[in-house]
mmCIF file of C-alpha atoms in Angstrom:
data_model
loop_
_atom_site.group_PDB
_atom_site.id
_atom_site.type_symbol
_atom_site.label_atom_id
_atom_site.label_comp_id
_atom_site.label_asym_id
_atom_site.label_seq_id
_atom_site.Cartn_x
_atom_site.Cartn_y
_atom_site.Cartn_z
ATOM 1 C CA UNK A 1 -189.482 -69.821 130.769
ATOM 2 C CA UNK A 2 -190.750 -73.098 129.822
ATOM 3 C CA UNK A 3 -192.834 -72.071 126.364
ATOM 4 C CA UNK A 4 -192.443 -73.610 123.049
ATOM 5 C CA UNK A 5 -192.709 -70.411 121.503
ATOM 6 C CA UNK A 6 -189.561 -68.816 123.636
ATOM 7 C CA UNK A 7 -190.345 -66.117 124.365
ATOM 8 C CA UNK A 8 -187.832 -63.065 125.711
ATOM 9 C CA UNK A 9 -188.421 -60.142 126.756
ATOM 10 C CA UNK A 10 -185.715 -56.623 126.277
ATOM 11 C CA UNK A 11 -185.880 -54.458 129.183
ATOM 12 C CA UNK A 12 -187.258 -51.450 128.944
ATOM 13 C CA UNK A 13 -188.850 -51.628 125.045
ATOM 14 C CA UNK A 14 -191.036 -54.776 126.412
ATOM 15 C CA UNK A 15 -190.284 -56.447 122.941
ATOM 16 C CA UNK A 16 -191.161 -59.913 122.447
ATOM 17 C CA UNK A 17 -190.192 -62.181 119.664
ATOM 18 C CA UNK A 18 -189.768 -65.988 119.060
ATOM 19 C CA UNK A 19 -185.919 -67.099 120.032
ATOM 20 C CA UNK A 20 -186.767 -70.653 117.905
ATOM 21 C CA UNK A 21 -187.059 -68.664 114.576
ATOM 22 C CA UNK A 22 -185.089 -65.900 112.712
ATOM 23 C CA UNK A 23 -187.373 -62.739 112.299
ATOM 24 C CA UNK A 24 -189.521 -63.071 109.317
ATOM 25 C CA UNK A 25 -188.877 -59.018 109.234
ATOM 26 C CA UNK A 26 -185.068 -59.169 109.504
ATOM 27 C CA UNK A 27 -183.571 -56.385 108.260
ATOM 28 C CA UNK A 28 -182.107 -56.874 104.650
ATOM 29 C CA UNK A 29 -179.096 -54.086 104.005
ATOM 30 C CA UNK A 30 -177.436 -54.615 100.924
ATOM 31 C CA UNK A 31 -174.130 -55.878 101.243
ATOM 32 C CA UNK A 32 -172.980 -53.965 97.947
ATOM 33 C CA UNK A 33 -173.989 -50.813 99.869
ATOM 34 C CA UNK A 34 -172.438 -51.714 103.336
ATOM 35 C CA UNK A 35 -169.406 -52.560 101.343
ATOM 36 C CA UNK A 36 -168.886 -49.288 99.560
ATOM 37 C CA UNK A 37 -170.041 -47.068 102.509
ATOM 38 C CA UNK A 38 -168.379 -48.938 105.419
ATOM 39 C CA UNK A 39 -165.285 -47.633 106.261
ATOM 40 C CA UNK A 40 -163.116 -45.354 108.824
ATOM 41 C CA UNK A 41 -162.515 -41.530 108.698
ATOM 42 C CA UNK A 42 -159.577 -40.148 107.353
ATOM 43 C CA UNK A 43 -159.014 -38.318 110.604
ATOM 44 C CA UNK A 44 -157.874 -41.808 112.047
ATOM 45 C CA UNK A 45 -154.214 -42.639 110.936
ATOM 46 C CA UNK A 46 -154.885 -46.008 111.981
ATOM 47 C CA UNK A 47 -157.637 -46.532 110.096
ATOM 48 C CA UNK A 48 -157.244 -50.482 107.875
ATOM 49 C CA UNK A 49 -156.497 -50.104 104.411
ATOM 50 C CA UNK A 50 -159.439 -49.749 101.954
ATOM 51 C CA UNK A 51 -159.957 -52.793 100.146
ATOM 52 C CA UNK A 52 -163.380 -54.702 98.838
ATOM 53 C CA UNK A 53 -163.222 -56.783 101.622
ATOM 54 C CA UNK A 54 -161.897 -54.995 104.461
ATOM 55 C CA UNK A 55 -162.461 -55.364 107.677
ATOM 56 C CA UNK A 56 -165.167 -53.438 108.558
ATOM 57 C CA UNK A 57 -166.766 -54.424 105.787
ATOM 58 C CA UNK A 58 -167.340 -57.766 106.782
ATOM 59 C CA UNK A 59 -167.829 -56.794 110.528
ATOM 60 C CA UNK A 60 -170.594 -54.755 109.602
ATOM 61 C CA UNK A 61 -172.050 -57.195 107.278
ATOM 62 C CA UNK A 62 -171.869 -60.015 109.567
ATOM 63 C CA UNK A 63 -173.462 -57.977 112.225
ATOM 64 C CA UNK A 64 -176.725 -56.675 110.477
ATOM 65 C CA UNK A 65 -177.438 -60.172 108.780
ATOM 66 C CA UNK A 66 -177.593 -61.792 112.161
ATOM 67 C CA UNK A 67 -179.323 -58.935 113.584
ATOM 68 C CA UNK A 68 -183.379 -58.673 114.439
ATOM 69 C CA UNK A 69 -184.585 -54.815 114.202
ATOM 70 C CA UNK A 70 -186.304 -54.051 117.360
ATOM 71 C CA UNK A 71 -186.574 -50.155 116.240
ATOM 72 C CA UNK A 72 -185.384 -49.063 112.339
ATOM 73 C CA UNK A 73 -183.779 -46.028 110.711
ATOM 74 C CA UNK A 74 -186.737 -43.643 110.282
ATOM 75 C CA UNK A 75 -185.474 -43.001 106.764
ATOM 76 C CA UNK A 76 -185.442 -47.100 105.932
ATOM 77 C CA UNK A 77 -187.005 -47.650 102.752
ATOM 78 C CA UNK A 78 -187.374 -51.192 101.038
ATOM 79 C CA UNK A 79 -184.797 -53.236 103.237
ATOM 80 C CA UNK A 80 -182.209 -50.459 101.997
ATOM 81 C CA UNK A 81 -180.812 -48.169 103.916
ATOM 82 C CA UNK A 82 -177.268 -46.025 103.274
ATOM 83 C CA UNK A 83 -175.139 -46.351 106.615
ATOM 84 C CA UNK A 84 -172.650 -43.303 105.523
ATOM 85 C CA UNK A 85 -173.918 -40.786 108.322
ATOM 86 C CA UNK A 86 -173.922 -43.612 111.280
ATOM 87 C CA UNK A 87 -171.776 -45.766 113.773
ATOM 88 C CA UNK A 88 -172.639 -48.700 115.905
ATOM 89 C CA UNK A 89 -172.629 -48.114 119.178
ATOM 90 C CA UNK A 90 -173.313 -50.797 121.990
ATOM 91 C CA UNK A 91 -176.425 -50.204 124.658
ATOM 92 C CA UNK A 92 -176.429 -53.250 126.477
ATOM 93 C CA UNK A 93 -176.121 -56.896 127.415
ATOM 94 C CA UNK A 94 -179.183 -59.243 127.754
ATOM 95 C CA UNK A 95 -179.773 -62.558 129.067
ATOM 96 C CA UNK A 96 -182.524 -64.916 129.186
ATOM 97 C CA UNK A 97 -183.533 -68.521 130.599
ATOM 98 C CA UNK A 98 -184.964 -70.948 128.288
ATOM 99 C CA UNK A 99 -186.052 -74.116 128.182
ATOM 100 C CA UNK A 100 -184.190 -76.441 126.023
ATOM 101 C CA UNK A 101 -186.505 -78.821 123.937
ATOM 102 C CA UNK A 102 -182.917 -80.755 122.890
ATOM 103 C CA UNK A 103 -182.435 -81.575 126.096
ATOM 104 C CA UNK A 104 -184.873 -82.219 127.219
ATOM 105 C CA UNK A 105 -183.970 -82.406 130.997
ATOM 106 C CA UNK A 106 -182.617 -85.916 130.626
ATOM 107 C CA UNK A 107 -180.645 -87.618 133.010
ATOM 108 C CA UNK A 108 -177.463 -86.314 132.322
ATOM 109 C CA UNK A 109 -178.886 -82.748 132.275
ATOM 110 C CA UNK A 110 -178.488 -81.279 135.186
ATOM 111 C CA UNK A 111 -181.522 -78.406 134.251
ATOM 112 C CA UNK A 112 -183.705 -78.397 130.883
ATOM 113 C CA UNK A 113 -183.094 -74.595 131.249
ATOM 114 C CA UNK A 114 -180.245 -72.604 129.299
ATOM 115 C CA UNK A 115 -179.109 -69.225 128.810
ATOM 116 C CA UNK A 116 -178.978 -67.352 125.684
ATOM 117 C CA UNK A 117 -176.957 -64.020 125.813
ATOM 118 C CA UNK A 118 -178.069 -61.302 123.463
ATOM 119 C CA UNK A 119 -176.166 -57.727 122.523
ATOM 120 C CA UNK A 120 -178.402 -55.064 121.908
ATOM 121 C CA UNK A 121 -176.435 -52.306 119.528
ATOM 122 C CA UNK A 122 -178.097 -49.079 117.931
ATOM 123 C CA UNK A 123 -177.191 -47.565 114.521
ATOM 124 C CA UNK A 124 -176.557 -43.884 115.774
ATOM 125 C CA UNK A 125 -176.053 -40.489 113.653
ATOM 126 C CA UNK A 126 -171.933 -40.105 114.000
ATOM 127 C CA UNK A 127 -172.566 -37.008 115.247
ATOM 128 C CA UNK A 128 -174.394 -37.975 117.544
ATOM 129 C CA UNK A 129 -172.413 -40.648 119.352
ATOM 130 C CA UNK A 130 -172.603 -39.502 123.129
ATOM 131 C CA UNK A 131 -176.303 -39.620 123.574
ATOM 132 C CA UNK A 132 -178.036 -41.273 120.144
ATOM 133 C CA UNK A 133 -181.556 -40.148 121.590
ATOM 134 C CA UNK A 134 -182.909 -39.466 118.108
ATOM 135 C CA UNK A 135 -182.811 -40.431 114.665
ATOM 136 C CA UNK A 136 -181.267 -44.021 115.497
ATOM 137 C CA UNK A 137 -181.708 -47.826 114.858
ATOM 138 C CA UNK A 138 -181.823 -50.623 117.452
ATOM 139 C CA UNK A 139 -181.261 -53.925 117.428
ATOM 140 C CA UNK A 140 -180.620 -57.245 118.776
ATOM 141 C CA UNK A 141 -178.072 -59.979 118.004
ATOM 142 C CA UNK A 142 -177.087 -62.937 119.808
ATOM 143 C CA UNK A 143 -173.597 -62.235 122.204
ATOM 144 C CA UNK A 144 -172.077 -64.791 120.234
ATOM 145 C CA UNK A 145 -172.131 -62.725 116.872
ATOM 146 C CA UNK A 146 -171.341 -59.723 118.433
ATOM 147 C CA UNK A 147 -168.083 -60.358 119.603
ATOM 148 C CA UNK A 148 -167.037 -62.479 116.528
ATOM 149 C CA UNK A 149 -167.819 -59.548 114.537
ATOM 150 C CA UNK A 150 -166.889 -56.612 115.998
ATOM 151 C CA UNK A 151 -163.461 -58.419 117.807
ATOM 152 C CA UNK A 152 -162.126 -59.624 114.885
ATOM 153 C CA UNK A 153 -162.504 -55.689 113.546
ATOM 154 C CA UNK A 154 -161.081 -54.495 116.575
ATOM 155 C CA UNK A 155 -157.987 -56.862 116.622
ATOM 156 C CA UNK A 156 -156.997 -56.065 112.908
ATOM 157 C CA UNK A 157 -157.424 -52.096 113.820
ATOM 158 C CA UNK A 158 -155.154 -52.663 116.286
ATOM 159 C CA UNK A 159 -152.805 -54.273 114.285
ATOM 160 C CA UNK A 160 -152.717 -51.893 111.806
ATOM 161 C CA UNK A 161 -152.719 -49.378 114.728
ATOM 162 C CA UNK A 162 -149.478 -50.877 115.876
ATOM 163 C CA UNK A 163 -147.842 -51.097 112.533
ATOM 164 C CA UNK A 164 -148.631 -47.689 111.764
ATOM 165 C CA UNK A 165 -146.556 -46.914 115.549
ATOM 166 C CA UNK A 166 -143.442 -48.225 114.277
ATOM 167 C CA UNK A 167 -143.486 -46.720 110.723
ATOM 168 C CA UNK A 168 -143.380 -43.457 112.239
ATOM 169 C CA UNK A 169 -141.139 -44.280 115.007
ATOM 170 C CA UNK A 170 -139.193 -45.010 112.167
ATOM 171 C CA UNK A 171 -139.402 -42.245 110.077
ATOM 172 C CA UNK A 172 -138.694 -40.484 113.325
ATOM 173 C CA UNK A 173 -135.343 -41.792 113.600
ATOM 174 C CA UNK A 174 -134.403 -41.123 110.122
ATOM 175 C CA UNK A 175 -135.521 -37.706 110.468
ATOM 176 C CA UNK A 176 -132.955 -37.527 113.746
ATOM 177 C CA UNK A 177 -130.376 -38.943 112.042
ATOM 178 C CA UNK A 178 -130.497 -36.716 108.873
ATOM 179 C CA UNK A 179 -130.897 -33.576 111.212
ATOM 180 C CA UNK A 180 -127.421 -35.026 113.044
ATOM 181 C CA UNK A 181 -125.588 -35.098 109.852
ATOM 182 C CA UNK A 182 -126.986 -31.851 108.625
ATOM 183 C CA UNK A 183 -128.363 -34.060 105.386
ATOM 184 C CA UNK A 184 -131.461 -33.056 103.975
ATOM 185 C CA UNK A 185 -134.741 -35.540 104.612
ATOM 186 C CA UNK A 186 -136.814 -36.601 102.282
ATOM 187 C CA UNK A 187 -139.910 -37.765 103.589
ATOM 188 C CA UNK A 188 -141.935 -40.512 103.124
ATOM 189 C CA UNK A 189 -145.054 -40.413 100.852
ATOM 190 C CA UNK A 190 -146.643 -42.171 103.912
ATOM 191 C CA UNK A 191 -145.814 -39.533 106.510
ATOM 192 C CA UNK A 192 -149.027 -37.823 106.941
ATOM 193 C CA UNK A 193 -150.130 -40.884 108.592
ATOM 194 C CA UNK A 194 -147.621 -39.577 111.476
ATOM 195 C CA UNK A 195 -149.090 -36.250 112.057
ATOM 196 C CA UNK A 196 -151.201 -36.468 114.874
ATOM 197 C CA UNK A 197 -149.364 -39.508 116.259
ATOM 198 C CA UNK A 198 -147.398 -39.751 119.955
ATOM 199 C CA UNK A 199 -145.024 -42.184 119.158
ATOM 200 C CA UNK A 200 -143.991 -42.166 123.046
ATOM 201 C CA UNK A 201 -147.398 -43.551 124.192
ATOM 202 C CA UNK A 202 -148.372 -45.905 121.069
ATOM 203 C CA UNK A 203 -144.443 -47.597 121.304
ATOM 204 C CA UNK A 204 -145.917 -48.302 124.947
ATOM 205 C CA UNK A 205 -148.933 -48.805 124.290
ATOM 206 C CA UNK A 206 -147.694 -51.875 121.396
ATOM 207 C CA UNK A 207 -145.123 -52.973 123.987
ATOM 208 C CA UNK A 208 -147.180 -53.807 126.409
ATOM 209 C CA UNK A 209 -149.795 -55.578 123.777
ATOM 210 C CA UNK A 210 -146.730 -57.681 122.595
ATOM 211 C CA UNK A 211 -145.639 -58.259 125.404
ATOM 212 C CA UNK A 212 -148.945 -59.596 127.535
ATOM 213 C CA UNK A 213 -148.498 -62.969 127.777
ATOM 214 C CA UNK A 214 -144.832 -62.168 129.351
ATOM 215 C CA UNK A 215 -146.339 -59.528 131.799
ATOM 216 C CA UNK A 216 -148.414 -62.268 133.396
ATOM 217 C CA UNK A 217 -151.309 -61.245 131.573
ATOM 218 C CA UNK A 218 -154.005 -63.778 129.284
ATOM 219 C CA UNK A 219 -156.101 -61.874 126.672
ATOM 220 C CA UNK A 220 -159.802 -61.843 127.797
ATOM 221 C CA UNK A 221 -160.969 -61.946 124.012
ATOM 222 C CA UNK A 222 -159.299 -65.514 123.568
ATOM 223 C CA UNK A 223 -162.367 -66.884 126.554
ATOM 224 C CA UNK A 224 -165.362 -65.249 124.754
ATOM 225 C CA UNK A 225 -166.608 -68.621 122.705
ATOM 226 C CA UNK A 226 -166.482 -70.722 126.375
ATOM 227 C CA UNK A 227 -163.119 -72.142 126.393
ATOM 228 C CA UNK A 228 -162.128 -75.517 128.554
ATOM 229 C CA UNK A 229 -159.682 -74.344 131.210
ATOM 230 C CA UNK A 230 -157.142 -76.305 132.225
ATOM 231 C CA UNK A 231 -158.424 -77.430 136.255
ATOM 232 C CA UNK A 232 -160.478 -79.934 137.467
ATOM 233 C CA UNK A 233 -160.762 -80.028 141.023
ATOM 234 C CA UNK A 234 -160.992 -83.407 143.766
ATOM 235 C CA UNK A 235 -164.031 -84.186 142.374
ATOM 236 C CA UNK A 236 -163.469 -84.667 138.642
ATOM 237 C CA UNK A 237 -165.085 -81.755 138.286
ATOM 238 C CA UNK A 238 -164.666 -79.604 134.858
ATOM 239 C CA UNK A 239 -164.963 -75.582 134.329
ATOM 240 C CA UNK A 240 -165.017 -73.420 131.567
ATOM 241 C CA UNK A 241 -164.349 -69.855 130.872
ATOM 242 C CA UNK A 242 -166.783 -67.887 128.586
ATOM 243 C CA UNK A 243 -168.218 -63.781 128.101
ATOM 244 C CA UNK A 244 -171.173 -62.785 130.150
ATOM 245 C CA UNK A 245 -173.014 -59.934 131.045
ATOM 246 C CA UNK A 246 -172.196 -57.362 133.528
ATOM 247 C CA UNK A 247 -172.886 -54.517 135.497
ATOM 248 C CA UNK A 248 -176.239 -54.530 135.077
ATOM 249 C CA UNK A 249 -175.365 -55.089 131.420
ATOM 250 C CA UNK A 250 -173.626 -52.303 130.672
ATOM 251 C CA UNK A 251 -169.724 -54.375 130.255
ATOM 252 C CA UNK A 252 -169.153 -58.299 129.366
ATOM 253 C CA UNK A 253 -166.701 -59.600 131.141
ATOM 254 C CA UNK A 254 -165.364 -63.593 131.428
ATOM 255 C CA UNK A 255 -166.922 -66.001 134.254
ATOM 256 C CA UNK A 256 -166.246 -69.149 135.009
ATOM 257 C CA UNK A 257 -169.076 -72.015 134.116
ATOM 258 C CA UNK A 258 -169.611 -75.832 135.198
ATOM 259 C CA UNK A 259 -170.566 -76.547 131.391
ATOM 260 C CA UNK A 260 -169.562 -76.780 128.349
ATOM 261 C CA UNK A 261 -171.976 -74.414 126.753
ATOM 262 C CA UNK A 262 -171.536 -72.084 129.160
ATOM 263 C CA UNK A 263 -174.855 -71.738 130.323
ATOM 264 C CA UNK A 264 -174.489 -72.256 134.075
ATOM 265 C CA UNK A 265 -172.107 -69.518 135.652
ATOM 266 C CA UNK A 266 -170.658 -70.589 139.050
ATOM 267 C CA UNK A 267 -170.344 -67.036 141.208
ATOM 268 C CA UNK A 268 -168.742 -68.521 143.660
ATOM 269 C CA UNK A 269 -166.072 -68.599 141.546
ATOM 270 C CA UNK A 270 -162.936 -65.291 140.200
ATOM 271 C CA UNK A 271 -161.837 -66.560 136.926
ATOM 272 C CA UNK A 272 -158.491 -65.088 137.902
ATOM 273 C CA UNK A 273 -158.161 -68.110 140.573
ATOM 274 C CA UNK A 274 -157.924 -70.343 137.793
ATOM 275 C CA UNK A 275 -156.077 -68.638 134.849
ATOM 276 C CA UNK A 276 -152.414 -70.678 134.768
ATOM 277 C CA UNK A 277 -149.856 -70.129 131.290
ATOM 278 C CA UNK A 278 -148.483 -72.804 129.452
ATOM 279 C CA UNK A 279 -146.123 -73.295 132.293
ATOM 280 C CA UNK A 280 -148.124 -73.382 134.803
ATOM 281 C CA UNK A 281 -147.688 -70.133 136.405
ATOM 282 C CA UNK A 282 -150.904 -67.620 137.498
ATOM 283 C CA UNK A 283 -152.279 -65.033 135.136
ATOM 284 C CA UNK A 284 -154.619 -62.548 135.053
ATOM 285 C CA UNK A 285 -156.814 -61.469 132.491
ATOM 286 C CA UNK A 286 -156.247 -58.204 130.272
ATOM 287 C CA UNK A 287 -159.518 -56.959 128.519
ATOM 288 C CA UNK A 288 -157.323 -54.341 126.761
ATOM 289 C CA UNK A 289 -158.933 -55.564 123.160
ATOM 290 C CA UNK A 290 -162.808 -56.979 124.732
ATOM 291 C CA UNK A 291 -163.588 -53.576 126.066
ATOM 292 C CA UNK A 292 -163.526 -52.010 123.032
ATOM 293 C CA UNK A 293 -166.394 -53.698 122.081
ATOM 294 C CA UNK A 294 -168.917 -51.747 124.949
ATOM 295 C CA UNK A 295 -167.100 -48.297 124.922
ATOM 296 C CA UNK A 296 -168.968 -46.239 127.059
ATOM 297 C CA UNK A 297 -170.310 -42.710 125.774
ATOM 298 C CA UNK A 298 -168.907 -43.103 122.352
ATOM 299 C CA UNK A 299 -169.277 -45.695 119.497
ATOM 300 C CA UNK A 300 -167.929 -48.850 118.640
ATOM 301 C CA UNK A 301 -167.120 -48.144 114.796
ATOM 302 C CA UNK A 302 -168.070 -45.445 112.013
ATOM 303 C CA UNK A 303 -169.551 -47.249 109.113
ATOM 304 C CA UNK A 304 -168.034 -44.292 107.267
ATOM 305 C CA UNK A 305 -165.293 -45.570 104.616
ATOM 306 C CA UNK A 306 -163.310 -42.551 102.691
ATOM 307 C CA UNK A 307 -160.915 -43.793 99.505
ATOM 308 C CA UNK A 308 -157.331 -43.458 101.304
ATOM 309 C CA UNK A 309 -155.334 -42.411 97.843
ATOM 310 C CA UNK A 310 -157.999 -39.393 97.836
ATOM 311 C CA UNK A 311 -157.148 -38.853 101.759
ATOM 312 C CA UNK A 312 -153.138 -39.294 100.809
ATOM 313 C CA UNK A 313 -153.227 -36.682 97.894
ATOM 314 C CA UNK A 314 -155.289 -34.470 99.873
ATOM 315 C CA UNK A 315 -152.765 -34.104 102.493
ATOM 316 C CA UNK A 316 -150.259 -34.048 100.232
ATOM 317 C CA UNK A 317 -151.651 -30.888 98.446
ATOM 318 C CA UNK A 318 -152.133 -29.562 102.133
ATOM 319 C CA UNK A 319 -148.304 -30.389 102.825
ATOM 320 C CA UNK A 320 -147.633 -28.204 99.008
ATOM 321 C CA UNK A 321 -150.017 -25.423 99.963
ATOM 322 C CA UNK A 322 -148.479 -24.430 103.768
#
């Protein structure tokens, strides 16, 4: 598309805006807002800690100042809107050719066009995850942002979701071992986190996580900024690994590219082929953690953040009452 304005269009919606220049209408959420309303629902044990910075705090933050409005909140009012009631939720995967002014097609350049990979994400009712037909925001961001933001959410969530797994594994066992010497247990004043957790299936679950790298498995989320792999073939030739859109848009997955912007994907090419460990041995990719961040039928993240002492002391007054 060679146009000094860049122009792109978004499927469906037929929106077109400049790519050379941020919105002028850019949604402005306050940040004190997102901060104090951003959060995850008590009825997730594995939910991070509260803190002024947590998180998905800055996830969310991060997300909405990088992203264009292509369709608001209805309720919006003055660049302010209160995020309690919604969750992001990803729609799809874009891409678009466009031609590079930089580069101007020099001779080292083997094509003045490039690719720029956008994530288009909605602001949906929580209750109204599965469909988000009504009473929704939509948006685009470049792919780049995306994942930044909502992996490094997703990776600390799973952290925490792991480290919650082997506080109640062990609880578990102390509770065994009191019960075998007919002692009485006191529990923990973190144990409600342990409720509604199988310990079988998260201690596998963690294992294998830990474990990935001896498995035979690479994690895809470490490819996602286009990483130099570690081949060059009888030519001298170079590739490079990097997230893409796929299935129609609907997943992002890792290709392989013959640049170092990742910009032109070689499908003649399974990135699998070329995936090798430090020693040299064949791996495949695990997109265990990446998927997470195009869930189908559900949402990404709640921007709904509950004090946990209040959650803690309300299921400790539960614990009194039964």
């Amino acid at each position: 598309v060679a146009s000094e304005h860049k122009f792109c269009c978004l499927g469906r919606h037929q929106t077109i805006f400049p790519l050379s220049k941020p919105h002028t209408n850019t949604m402005k959420l306050s940040l004190a807002l997102m901060c104090s309303a951003l959060g995850y629902s008590a009825a997730n044990p594995f939910a991070p800690k509260v803190t002024k910075n947590t998180a998905k705090a800055r996830m969310n933050a991060k997300l909405m100042r990088g992203a264009t409005p292509i369709r608001k909140l209805e309720q919006q009012e003055d660049g302010e809107v209160d995020l309690t009631n919604y969750s992001i939720k990803f729609e799809k995967c874009q891409f678009v050719k466009q031609y590079d002014a930089e580069e101007g097609g020099g001779e080292e350049n083997d094509s003045i066009l490039t690719t720029k990979r956008f994530v288009i994400f909605r602001l949906c009712p929580s209750s109204n995850c599965g469909s988000c037909n009504y009473n929704y925001g939509e948006y685009i961001v470049d792919m780049e942002t995306y994942l930044e933001s909502t992996l490094g959410f997703k990776e600390e969530e799973q952290e925490q979701y792991c480290e919650t797994c082997n506080q109640c594994i062990e609880m578990a066992a102390n509770y065994a071992e009191a019960q075998a010497n007919g002692e009485d247990y006191e529990e923990d004043d973190n144990s409600w986190m342990c409720n509604n957790v199988n310990t079988g299936s998260c201690y596998e679950e963690c294992q294998n996580i830990e474990n990935m790298e001896e498995n035979g498995y690479m994690d895809a989320s470490q490819y996602v900024g286009c990483e130099k792999l570690d081949y060059e073939d009888n030519y001298g030739n170079e590739y490079y690994a990097g997230a893409m859109c796929a299935s129609s848009g609907s997943r992002i997955k890792i290709g392989i590219f013959t640049d170092e912007e990742c910009s032109n994907y070689d499908e003649t090419k399974d990135i699998e082929n070329y995936m090798k460990n430090e020693d040299g041995y064949s791996t495949k990719l695990s997109y265990h953690l990446l998927k997470q961040t195009f869930p189908e039928g559900e949402c990404v993240a709640s921007c709904l953040q509950e004090d946990e002492e209040q959650n803690n002391n309300n299921n400790n007054n539960n614990n009194n009452n039964n």
